[in-house]
Amino acid sequence: AHVELLSRQLLILLQTGAIRAAEMVQDDVRLHAAKVQSRVNSPPSDMRMLVRVSKEMALVRQAPRRLMVNEGLILFARCKYTNASQYFRDALNQQRLDLITVKPSLSNSSPSNHTPQGCPTWKDLTSPTLGFDVEPSLIFECLNNMSLCLLYSGHMRSAVQELEGLIREDPCRYLTEGMAFNLCTLYELGSDGEECSKKKKLLQRVAKRFYLHDVGMESFRLG
């Protein structure tokens, strides 16, 4: 929770231009993220509640990723877009790896084998973000920030290729309203009218093909 609260404070400071103050907050984030990571890496025999929660709750588990995102945001504020994009890319790749490794560990957990009597299991902890109003994954935040970095550094084509690559990998996961809107905006900036329209319509057909009804028409900017 400390990592999330401090990260929100850091973001507010960056939005007001207080970069040096944000860097000081990031020092505290590093300290708390290191504490969380040490507990996550505790041996299986250590059955303290925080250890079990940290292995199962997204907000705690993603603390090291949040640290990386914060580093990228600070670099972005200092106009170091290439370095910032690398932090966002690394955090994104780690989040994608989490999607593969975390779910099996949860499905294999057994209250009778892993949870002492009287202690709640991961099923009892219904909120993956421990009650905070945040997304359980940093994937889309990383994507948006990385796209902005590539755009600001003059690598618009790379931004388009990275976003399109993720959609090809798993349209159901990555083709969201925000992703569609951002990608169509990049199409407008980097393509002429006819080519841009074709790309938007193709993206829209992909959404229809995979029954992504939550991606509204306005996301494709065809009007």
PDB file of C-alpha atoms in Angstrom:
ATOM      1  CA  ALA A   1       0.000   0.000   0.000  1.00  0.00           C
ATOM      2  CA  HIS A   2       2.884   2.376   0.717  1.00  0.00           C
ATOM      3  CA  VAL A   3       4.209   1.907  -2.813  1.00  0.00           C
ATOM      4  CA  GLU A   4       0.843   2.760  -4.373  1.00  0.00           C
ATOM      5  CA  LEU A   5       0.207   5.786  -2.146  1.00  0.00           C
ATOM      6  CA  LEU A   6       3.692   7.193  -2.675  1.00  0.00           C
ATOM      7  CA  SER A   7       3.434   6.589  -6.420  1.00  0.00           C
ATOM      8  CA  ARG A   8       0.239   8.627  -6.556  1.00  0.00           C
ATOM      9  CA  GLN A   9       1.995  11.416  -4.692  1.00  0.00           C
ATOM     10  CA  LEU A  10       4.890  11.194  -7.144  1.00  0.00           C
ATOM     11  CA  LEU A  11       2.544  11.496 -10.116  1.00  0.00           C
ATOM     12  CA  ILE A  12       0.891  14.600  -8.667  1.00  0.00           C
ATOM     13  CA  LEU A  13       4.290  16.187  -8.099  1.00  0.00           C
ATOM     14  CA  LEU A  14       5.340  15.465 -11.683  1.00  0.00           C
ATOM     15  CA  GLN A  15       2.105  16.954 -12.984  1.00  0.00           C
ATOM     16  CA  THR A  16       2.913  20.170 -11.121  1.00  0.00           C
ATOM     17  CA  GLY A  17       6.490  20.223 -12.404  1.00  0.00           C
ATOM     18  CA  ALA A  18       8.106  19.386  -9.055  1.00  0.00           C
ATOM     19  CA  ILE A  19      10.543  16.850 -10.481  1.00  0.00           C
ATOM     20  CA  ARG A  20      13.102  17.066  -7.688  1.00  0.00           C
ATOM     21  CA  ALA A  21      10.424  16.483  -5.044  1.00  0.00           C
ATOM     22  CA  ALA A  22       9.126  13.525  -7.085  1.00  0.00           C
ATOM     23  CA  GLU A  23      12.623  12.032  -7.109  1.00  0.00           C
ATOM     24  CA  MET A  24      12.724  12.278  -3.326  1.00  0.00           C
ATOM     25  CA  VAL A  25       9.413  10.432  -3.109  1.00  0.00           C
ATOM     26  CA  GLN A  26      10.799   7.811  -5.482  1.00  0.00           C
ATOM     27  CA  ASP A  27      13.573   7.152  -2.967  1.00  0.00           C
ATOM     28  CA  ASP A  28      10.882   6.154  -0.459  1.00  0.00           C
ATOM     29  CA  VAL A  29       9.172   4.015  -3.105  1.00  0.00           C
ATOM     30  CA  ARG A  30      12.435   2.136  -3.654  1.00  0.00           C
ATOM     31  CA  LEU A  31      12.708   1.473   0.073  1.00  0.00           C
ATOM     32  CA  HIS A  32       9.170   0.093   0.416  1.00  0.00           C
ATOM     33  CA  ALA A  33       9.351  -1.861  -2.863  1.00  0.00           C
ATOM     34  CA  ALA A  34      12.527  -3.538  -1.616  1.00  0.00           C
ATOM     35  CA  LYS A  35      10.753  -4.535   1.617  1.00  0.00           C
ATOM     36  CA  VAL A  36       7.852  -5.999  -0.353  1.00  0.00           C
ATOM     37  CA  GLN A  37      10.195  -7.911  -2.636  1.00  0.00           C
ATOM     38  CA  SER A  38      12.085  -9.377   0.302  1.00  0.00           C
ATOM     39  CA  ARG A  39       8.829 -10.727   1.706  1.00  0.00           C
ATOM     40  CA  VAL A  40       7.739 -12.120  -1.665  1.00  0.00           C
ATOM     41  CA  ASN A  41      11.050 -13.987  -1.851  1.00  0.00           C
ATOM     42  CA  SER A  42      10.683 -15.428   1.634  1.00  0.00           C
ATOM     43  CA  PRO A  43      10.957 -19.251   1.859  1.00  0.00           C
ATOM     44  CA  PRO A  44       7.724 -21.270   1.541  1.00  0.00           C
ATOM     45  CA  SER A  45       7.977 -22.298   5.200  1.00  0.00           C
ATOM     46  CA  ASP A  46       7.459 -18.673   6.203  1.00  0.00           C
ATOM     47  CA  MET A  47       3.674 -18.522   6.589  1.00  0.00           C
ATOM     48  CA  ARG A  48       3.285 -14.927   7.732  1.00  0.00           C
ATOM     49  CA  MET A  49       0.117 -13.349   6.367  1.00  0.00           C
ATOM     50  CA  LEU A  50       1.952 -10.637   4.427  1.00  0.00           C
ATOM     51  CA  VAL A  51       3.994 -13.268   2.628  1.00  0.00           C
ATOM     52  CA  ARG A  52       0.878 -15.121   1.473  1.00  0.00           C
ATOM     53  CA  VAL A  53      -0.891 -11.913   0.487  1.00  0.00           C
ATOM     54  CA  SER A  54       2.118 -10.600  -1.424  1.00  0.00           C
ATOM     55  CA  LYS A  55       2.213 -13.728  -3.538  1.00  0.00           C
ATOM     56  CA  GLU A  56      -1.473 -13.460  -4.428  1.00  0.00           C
ATOM     57  CA  MET A  57      -2.517  -9.783  -4.430  1.00  0.00           C
ATOM     58  CA  ALA A  58      -1.765  -7.780  -7.547  1.00  0.00           C
ATOM     59  CA  LEU A  59      -1.195  -4.482  -5.767  1.00  0.00           C
ATOM     60  CA  VAL A  60       1.569  -5.995  -3.631  1.00  0.00           C
ATOM     61  CA  ARG A  61       2.990  -8.279  -6.297  1.00  0.00           C
ATOM     62  CA  GLN A  62       3.376  -5.502  -8.854  1.00  0.00           C
ATOM     63  CA  ALA A  63       5.296  -3.177  -6.506  1.00  0.00           C
ATOM     64  CA  PRO A  64       8.611  -3.701  -8.372  1.00  0.00           C
ATOM     65  CA  ARG A  65       6.833  -2.947 -11.672  1.00  0.00           C
ATOM     66  CA  ARG A  66       5.386   0.240 -10.201  1.00  0.00           C
ATOM     67  CA  LEU A  67       8.898   1.257  -9.223  1.00  0.00           C
ATOM     68  CA  MET A  68      10.015   0.858 -12.839  1.00  0.00           C
ATOM     69  CA  VAL A  69       7.028   2.837 -14.139  1.00  0.00           C
ATOM     70  CA  ASN A  70       7.857   5.661 -11.726  1.00  0.00           C
ATOM     71  CA  GLU A  71      11.432   5.746 -13.003  1.00  0.00           C
ATOM     72  CA  GLY A  72      10.092   6.036 -16.527  1.00  0.00           C
ATOM     73  CA  LEU A  73       7.740   8.868 -15.550  1.00  0.00           C
ATOM     74  CA  ILE A  74      10.575  10.846 -13.977  1.00  0.00           C
ATOM     75  CA  LEU A  75      12.725  10.395 -17.077  1.00  0.00           C
ATOM     76  CA  PHE A  76       9.772  11.402 -19.257  1.00  0.00           C
ATOM     77  CA  ALA A  77       9.359  14.581 -17.205  1.00  0.00           C
ATOM     78  CA  ARG A  78      13.045  15.310 -17.866  1.00  0.00           C
ATOM     79  CA  CYS A  79      12.433  14.815 -21.617  1.00  0.00           C
ATOM     80  CA  LYS A  80      14.631  11.701 -21.714  1.00  0.00           C
ATOM     81  CA  TYR A  81      12.120   9.830 -23.838  1.00  0.00           C
ATOM     82  CA  THR A  82      14.333   7.002 -25.099  1.00  0.00           C
ATOM     83  CA  ASN A  83      15.451   6.011 -21.603  1.00  0.00           C
ATOM     84  CA  ALA A  84      11.924   6.383 -20.272  1.00  0.00           C
ATOM     85  CA  SER A  85      10.499   4.129 -22.974  1.00  0.00           C
ATOM     86  CA  GLN A  86      12.931   1.382 -21.970  1.00  0.00           C
ATOM     87  CA  TYR A  87      11.667   1.437 -18.375  1.00  0.00           C
ATOM     88  CA  PHE A  88       8.078   1.220 -19.575  1.00  0.00           C
ATOM     89  CA  ARG A  89       8.969  -1.613 -21.960  1.00  0.00           C
ATOM     90  CA  ASP A  90      10.746  -3.566 -19.220  1.00  0.00           C
ATOM     91  CA  ALA A  91       7.797  -3.101 -16.848  1.00  0.00           C
ATOM     92  CA  LEU A  92       5.422  -4.185 -19.612  1.00  0.00           C
ATOM     93  CA  ASN A  93       7.396  -7.338 -20.323  1.00  0.00           C
ATOM     94  CA  GLN A  94       7.465  -8.218 -16.628  1.00  0.00           C
ATOM     95  CA  GLN A  95       3.703  -7.725 -16.397  1.00  0.00           C
ATOM     96  CA  ARG A  96       3.158  -9.987 -19.399  1.00  0.00           C
ATOM     97  CA  LEU A  97       5.336 -12.612 -17.728  1.00  0.00           C
ATOM     98  CA  ASP A  98       3.232 -12.290 -14.575  1.00  0.00           C
ATOM     99  CA  LEU A  99       0.125 -13.177 -16.578  1.00  0.00           C
ATOM    100  CA  ILE A 100       1.758 -16.505 -17.406  1.00  0.00           C
ATOM    101  CA  THR A 101       3.306 -17.350 -14.039  1.00  0.00           C
ATOM    102  CA  VAL A 102       0.837 -16.027 -11.478  1.00  0.00           C
ATOM    103  CA  LYS A 103      -2.409 -17.705 -12.501  1.00  0.00           C
ATOM    104  CA  PRO A 104      -1.110 -21.288 -12.201  1.00  0.00           C
ATOM    105  CA  SER A 105       0.236 -20.548  -8.737  1.00  0.00           C
ATOM    106  CA  LEU A 106      -3.199 -19.328  -7.633  1.00  0.00           C
ATOM    107  CA  SER A 107      -5.086 -22.235  -9.154  1.00  0.00           C
ATOM    108  CA  ASN A 108      -2.753 -24.714  -7.476  1.00  0.00           C
ATOM    109  CA  SER A 109      -3.102 -23.144  -4.039  1.00  0.00           C
ATOM    110  CA  SER A 110      -5.016 -25.212  -1.546  1.00  0.00           C
ATOM    111  CA  PRO A 111      -6.376 -23.899   1.768  1.00  0.00           C
ATOM    112  CA  SER A 112      -5.756 -27.255   3.414  1.00  0.00           C
ATOM    113  CA  ASN A 113      -2.107 -27.354   2.349  1.00  0.00           C
ATOM    114  CA  HIS A 114      -1.048 -23.724   2.494  1.00  0.00           C
ATOM    115  CA  THR A 115      -3.306 -21.843   4.900  1.00  0.00           C
ATOM    116  CA  PRO A 116      -3.294 -22.325   8.678  1.00  0.00           C
ATOM    117  CA  GLN A 117      -6.668 -22.682  10.351  1.00  0.00           C
ATOM    118  CA  GLY A 118      -8.330 -19.350  11.048  1.00  0.00           C
ATOM    119  CA  CYS A 119      -6.388 -17.455   8.351  1.00  0.00           C
ATOM    120  CA  PRO A 120      -8.129 -16.193   5.178  1.00  0.00           C
ATOM    121  CA  THR A 121      -7.206 -17.759   1.852  1.00  0.00           C
ATOM    122  CA  TRP A 122      -6.656 -15.861  -1.371  1.00  0.00           C
ATOM    123  CA  LYS A 123     -10.311 -16.570  -2.223  1.00  0.00           C
ATOM    124  CA  ASP A 124     -11.343 -14.648   0.880  1.00  0.00           C
ATOM    125  CA  LEU A 125      -9.318 -11.640  -0.242  1.00  0.00           C
ATOM    126  CA  THR A 126     -11.692 -10.747  -3.054  1.00  0.00           C
ATOM    127  CA  SER A 127     -10.048  -7.505  -4.172  1.00  0.00           C
ATOM    128  CA  PRO A 128      -6.774  -8.018  -6.078  1.00  0.00           C
ATOM    129  CA  THR A 129      -5.871  -4.414  -5.342  1.00  0.00           C
ATOM    130  CA  LEU A 130      -6.602  -4.574  -1.601  1.00  0.00           C
ATOM    131  CA  GLY A 131      -9.456  -2.076  -1.815  1.00  0.00           C
ATOM    132  CA  PHE A 132      -7.606   0.581  -3.824  1.00  0.00           C
ATOM    133  CA  ASP A 133      -9.351   2.039  -6.857  1.00  0.00           C
ATOM    134  CA  VAL A 134      -6.658   0.951  -9.304  1.00  0.00           C
ATOM    135  CA  GLU A 135      -6.299  -1.458 -12.190  1.00  0.00           C
ATOM    136  CA  PRO A 136      -4.974  -4.904 -11.200  1.00  0.00           C
ATOM    137  CA  SER A 137      -2.408  -4.674 -14.000  1.00  0.00           C
ATOM    138  CA  LEU A 138       0.011  -1.972 -15.193  1.00  0.00           C
ATOM    139  CA  ILE A 139       0.039  -3.266 -18.764  1.00  0.00           C
ATOM    140  CA  PHE A 140      -2.068  -0.551 -20.326  1.00  0.00           C
ATOM    141  CA  GLU A 141      -0.410   2.222 -18.355  1.00  0.00           C
ATOM    142  CA  CYS A 142       2.949   0.971 -19.620  1.00  0.00           C
ATOM    143  CA  LEU A 143       1.634   0.755 -23.174  1.00  0.00           C
ATOM    144  CA  ASN A 144       0.277   4.288 -23.181  1.00  0.00           C
ATOM    145  CA  ASN A 145       3.407   5.763 -21.654  1.00  0.00           C
ATOM    146  CA  MET A 146       5.712   3.833 -23.961  1.00  0.00           C
ATOM    147  CA  SER A 147       3.715   4.977 -27.001  1.00  0.00           C
ATOM    148  CA  LEU A 148       4.019   8.596 -25.912  1.00  0.00           C
ATOM    149  CA  CYS A 149       7.766   8.226 -25.427  1.00  0.00           C
ATOM    150  CA  LEU A 150       8.223   6.745 -28.881  1.00  0.00           C
ATOM    151  CA  LEU A 151       6.029   9.441 -30.404  1.00  0.00           C
ATOM    152  CA  TYR A 152       7.867  12.281 -28.661  1.00  0.00           C
ATOM    153  CA  SER A 153      11.247  10.843 -29.628  1.00  0.00           C
ATOM    154  CA  GLY A 154      10.253  10.679 -33.284  1.00  0.00           C
ATOM    155  CA  HIS A 155       9.762   6.905 -33.452  1.00  0.00           C
ATOM    156  CA  MET A 156       6.116   6.911 -34.431  1.00  0.00           C
ATOM    157  CA  ARG A 157       6.485   3.875 -36.678  1.00  0.00           C
ATOM    158  CA  SER A 158       8.012   1.889 -33.803  1.00  0.00           C
ATOM    159  CA  ALA A 159       5.113   2.882 -31.559  1.00  0.00           C
ATOM    160  CA  VAL A 160       2.608   1.636 -34.140  1.00  0.00           C
ATOM    161  CA  GLN A 161       4.506  -1.610 -34.654  1.00  0.00           C
ATOM    162  CA  GLU A 162       4.695  -2.344 -30.920  1.00  0.00           C
ATOM    163  CA  LEU A 163       0.985  -1.736 -30.377  1.00  0.00           C
ATOM    164  CA  GLU A 164       0.002  -3.735 -33.452  1.00  0.00           C
ATOM    165  CA  GLY A 165       2.281  -6.562 -32.336  1.00  0.00           C
ATOM    166  CA  LEU A 166       0.519  -6.841 -28.999  1.00  0.00           C
ATOM    167  CA  ILE A 167      -2.893  -6.898 -30.689  1.00  0.00           C
ATOM    168  CA  ARG A 168      -1.736  -9.684 -33.008  1.00  0.00           C
ATOM    169  CA  GLU A 169      -0.440 -11.585 -29.991  1.00  0.00           C
ATOM    170  CA  ASP A 170      -3.748 -11.481 -28.097  1.00  0.00           C
ATOM    171  CA  PRO A 171      -6.535  -9.221 -29.410  1.00  0.00           C
ATOM    172  CA  CYS A 172      -8.922 -10.164 -26.613  1.00  0.00           C
ATOM    173  CA  ARG A 173      -6.489  -8.927 -23.984  1.00  0.00           C
ATOM    174  CA  TYR A 174      -4.820  -5.953 -25.631  1.00  0.00           C
ATOM    175  CA  LEU A 175      -7.407  -4.455 -27.985  1.00  0.00           C
ATOM    176  CA  THR A 176      -9.170  -2.213 -25.489  1.00  0.00           C
ATOM    177  CA  GLU A 177     -10.922   1.115 -26.035  1.00  0.00           C
ATOM    178  CA  GLY A 178      -7.819   2.999 -24.975  1.00  0.00           C
ATOM    179  CA  MET A 179      -5.545   0.915 -27.172  1.00  0.00           C
ATOM    180  CA  ALA A 180      -7.817   1.382 -30.209  1.00  0.00           C
ATOM    181  CA  PHE A 181      -8.068   5.139 -29.644  1.00  0.00           C
ATOM    182  CA  ASN A 182      -4.312   5.596 -29.224  1.00  0.00           C
ATOM    183  CA  LEU A 183      -3.448   3.434 -32.205  1.00  0.00           C
ATOM    184  CA  CYS A 184      -5.956   5.222 -34.442  1.00  0.00           C
ATOM    185  CA  THR A 185      -4.508   8.553 -33.298  1.00  0.00           C
ATOM    186  CA  LEU A 186      -1.062   7.354 -34.356  1.00  0.00           C
ATOM    187  CA  TYR A 187      -2.518   6.279 -37.708  1.00  0.00           C
ATOM    188  CA  GLU A 188      -3.810   9.818 -38.210  1.00  0.00           C
ATOM    189  CA  LEU A 189      -0.444  11.329 -37.390  1.00  0.00           C
ATOM    190  CA  GLY A 190       1.573   8.993 -39.601  1.00  0.00           C
ATOM    191  CA  SER A 191      -0.631   8.144 -42.590  1.00  0.00           C
ATOM    192  CA  ASP A 192      -2.510   9.988 -45.314  1.00  0.00           C
ATOM    193  CA  GLY A 193      -6.307  10.042 -45.347  1.00  0.00           C
ATOM    194  CA  GLU A 194      -7.029   6.930 -47.412  1.00  0.00           C
ATOM    195  CA  GLU A 195      -4.367   4.731 -45.828  1.00  0.00           C
ATOM    196  CA  CYS A 196      -5.329   5.919 -42.361  1.00  0.00           C
ATOM    197  CA  SER A 197      -8.989   5.056 -42.980  1.00  0.00           C
ATOM    198  CA  LYS A 198      -8.068   1.572 -44.197  1.00  0.00           C
ATOM    199  CA  LYS A 199      -6.002   0.859 -41.100  1.00  0.00           C
ATOM    200  CA  LYS A 200      -8.772   2.056 -38.790  1.00  0.00           C
ATOM    201  CA  LYS A 201     -11.366  -0.087 -40.529  1.00  0.00           C
ATOM    202  CA  LEU A 202      -9.078  -3.115 -40.371  1.00  0.00           C
ATOM    203  CA  LEU A 203      -8.646  -2.581 -36.636  1.00  0.00           C
ATOM    204  CA  GLN A 204     -12.397  -2.302 -36.287  1.00  0.00           C
ATOM    205  CA  ARG A 205     -12.872  -5.598 -38.158  1.00  0.00           C
ATOM    206  CA  VAL A 206     -10.443  -7.285 -35.767  1.00  0.00           C
ATOM    207  CA  ALA A 207     -12.545  -6.072 -32.839  1.00  0.00           C
ATOM    208  CA  LYS A 208     -15.703  -7.419 -34.474  1.00  0.00           C
ATOM    209  CA  ARG A 209     -14.023 -10.711 -35.370  1.00  0.00           C
ATOM    210  CA  PHE A 210     -13.201 -11.350 -31.706  1.00  0.00           C
ATOM    211  CA  TYR A 211     -16.552  -9.999 -30.441  1.00  0.00           C
ATOM    212  CA  LEU A 212     -14.999  -7.136 -28.519  1.00  0.00           C
ATOM    213  CA  HIS A 213     -18.290  -5.339 -28.027  1.00  0.00           C
ATOM    214  CA  ASP A 214     -16.927  -3.124 -25.259  1.00  0.00           C
ATOM    215  CA  VAL A 215     -14.715  -1.303 -27.788  1.00  0.00           C
ATOM    216  CA  GLY A 216     -17.077   1.417 -29.008  1.00  0.00           C
ATOM    217  CA  MET A 217     -17.211   2.946 -32.476  1.00  0.00           C
ATOM    218  CA  GLU A 218     -15.821   6.240 -31.194  1.00  0.00           C
ATOM    219  CA  SER A 219     -12.557   4.496 -30.290  1.00  0.00           C
ATOM    220  CA  PHE A 220     -11.733   4.043 -33.977  1.00  0.00           C
ATOM    221  CA  ARG A 221     -12.100   7.750 -34.764  1.00  0.00           C
ATOM    222  CA  LEU A 222     -13.880   7.083 -38.040  1.00  0.00           C
ATOM    223  CA  GLY A 223     -16.256  10.006 -37.756  1.00  0.00           C
TER     224      GLY A 223
END
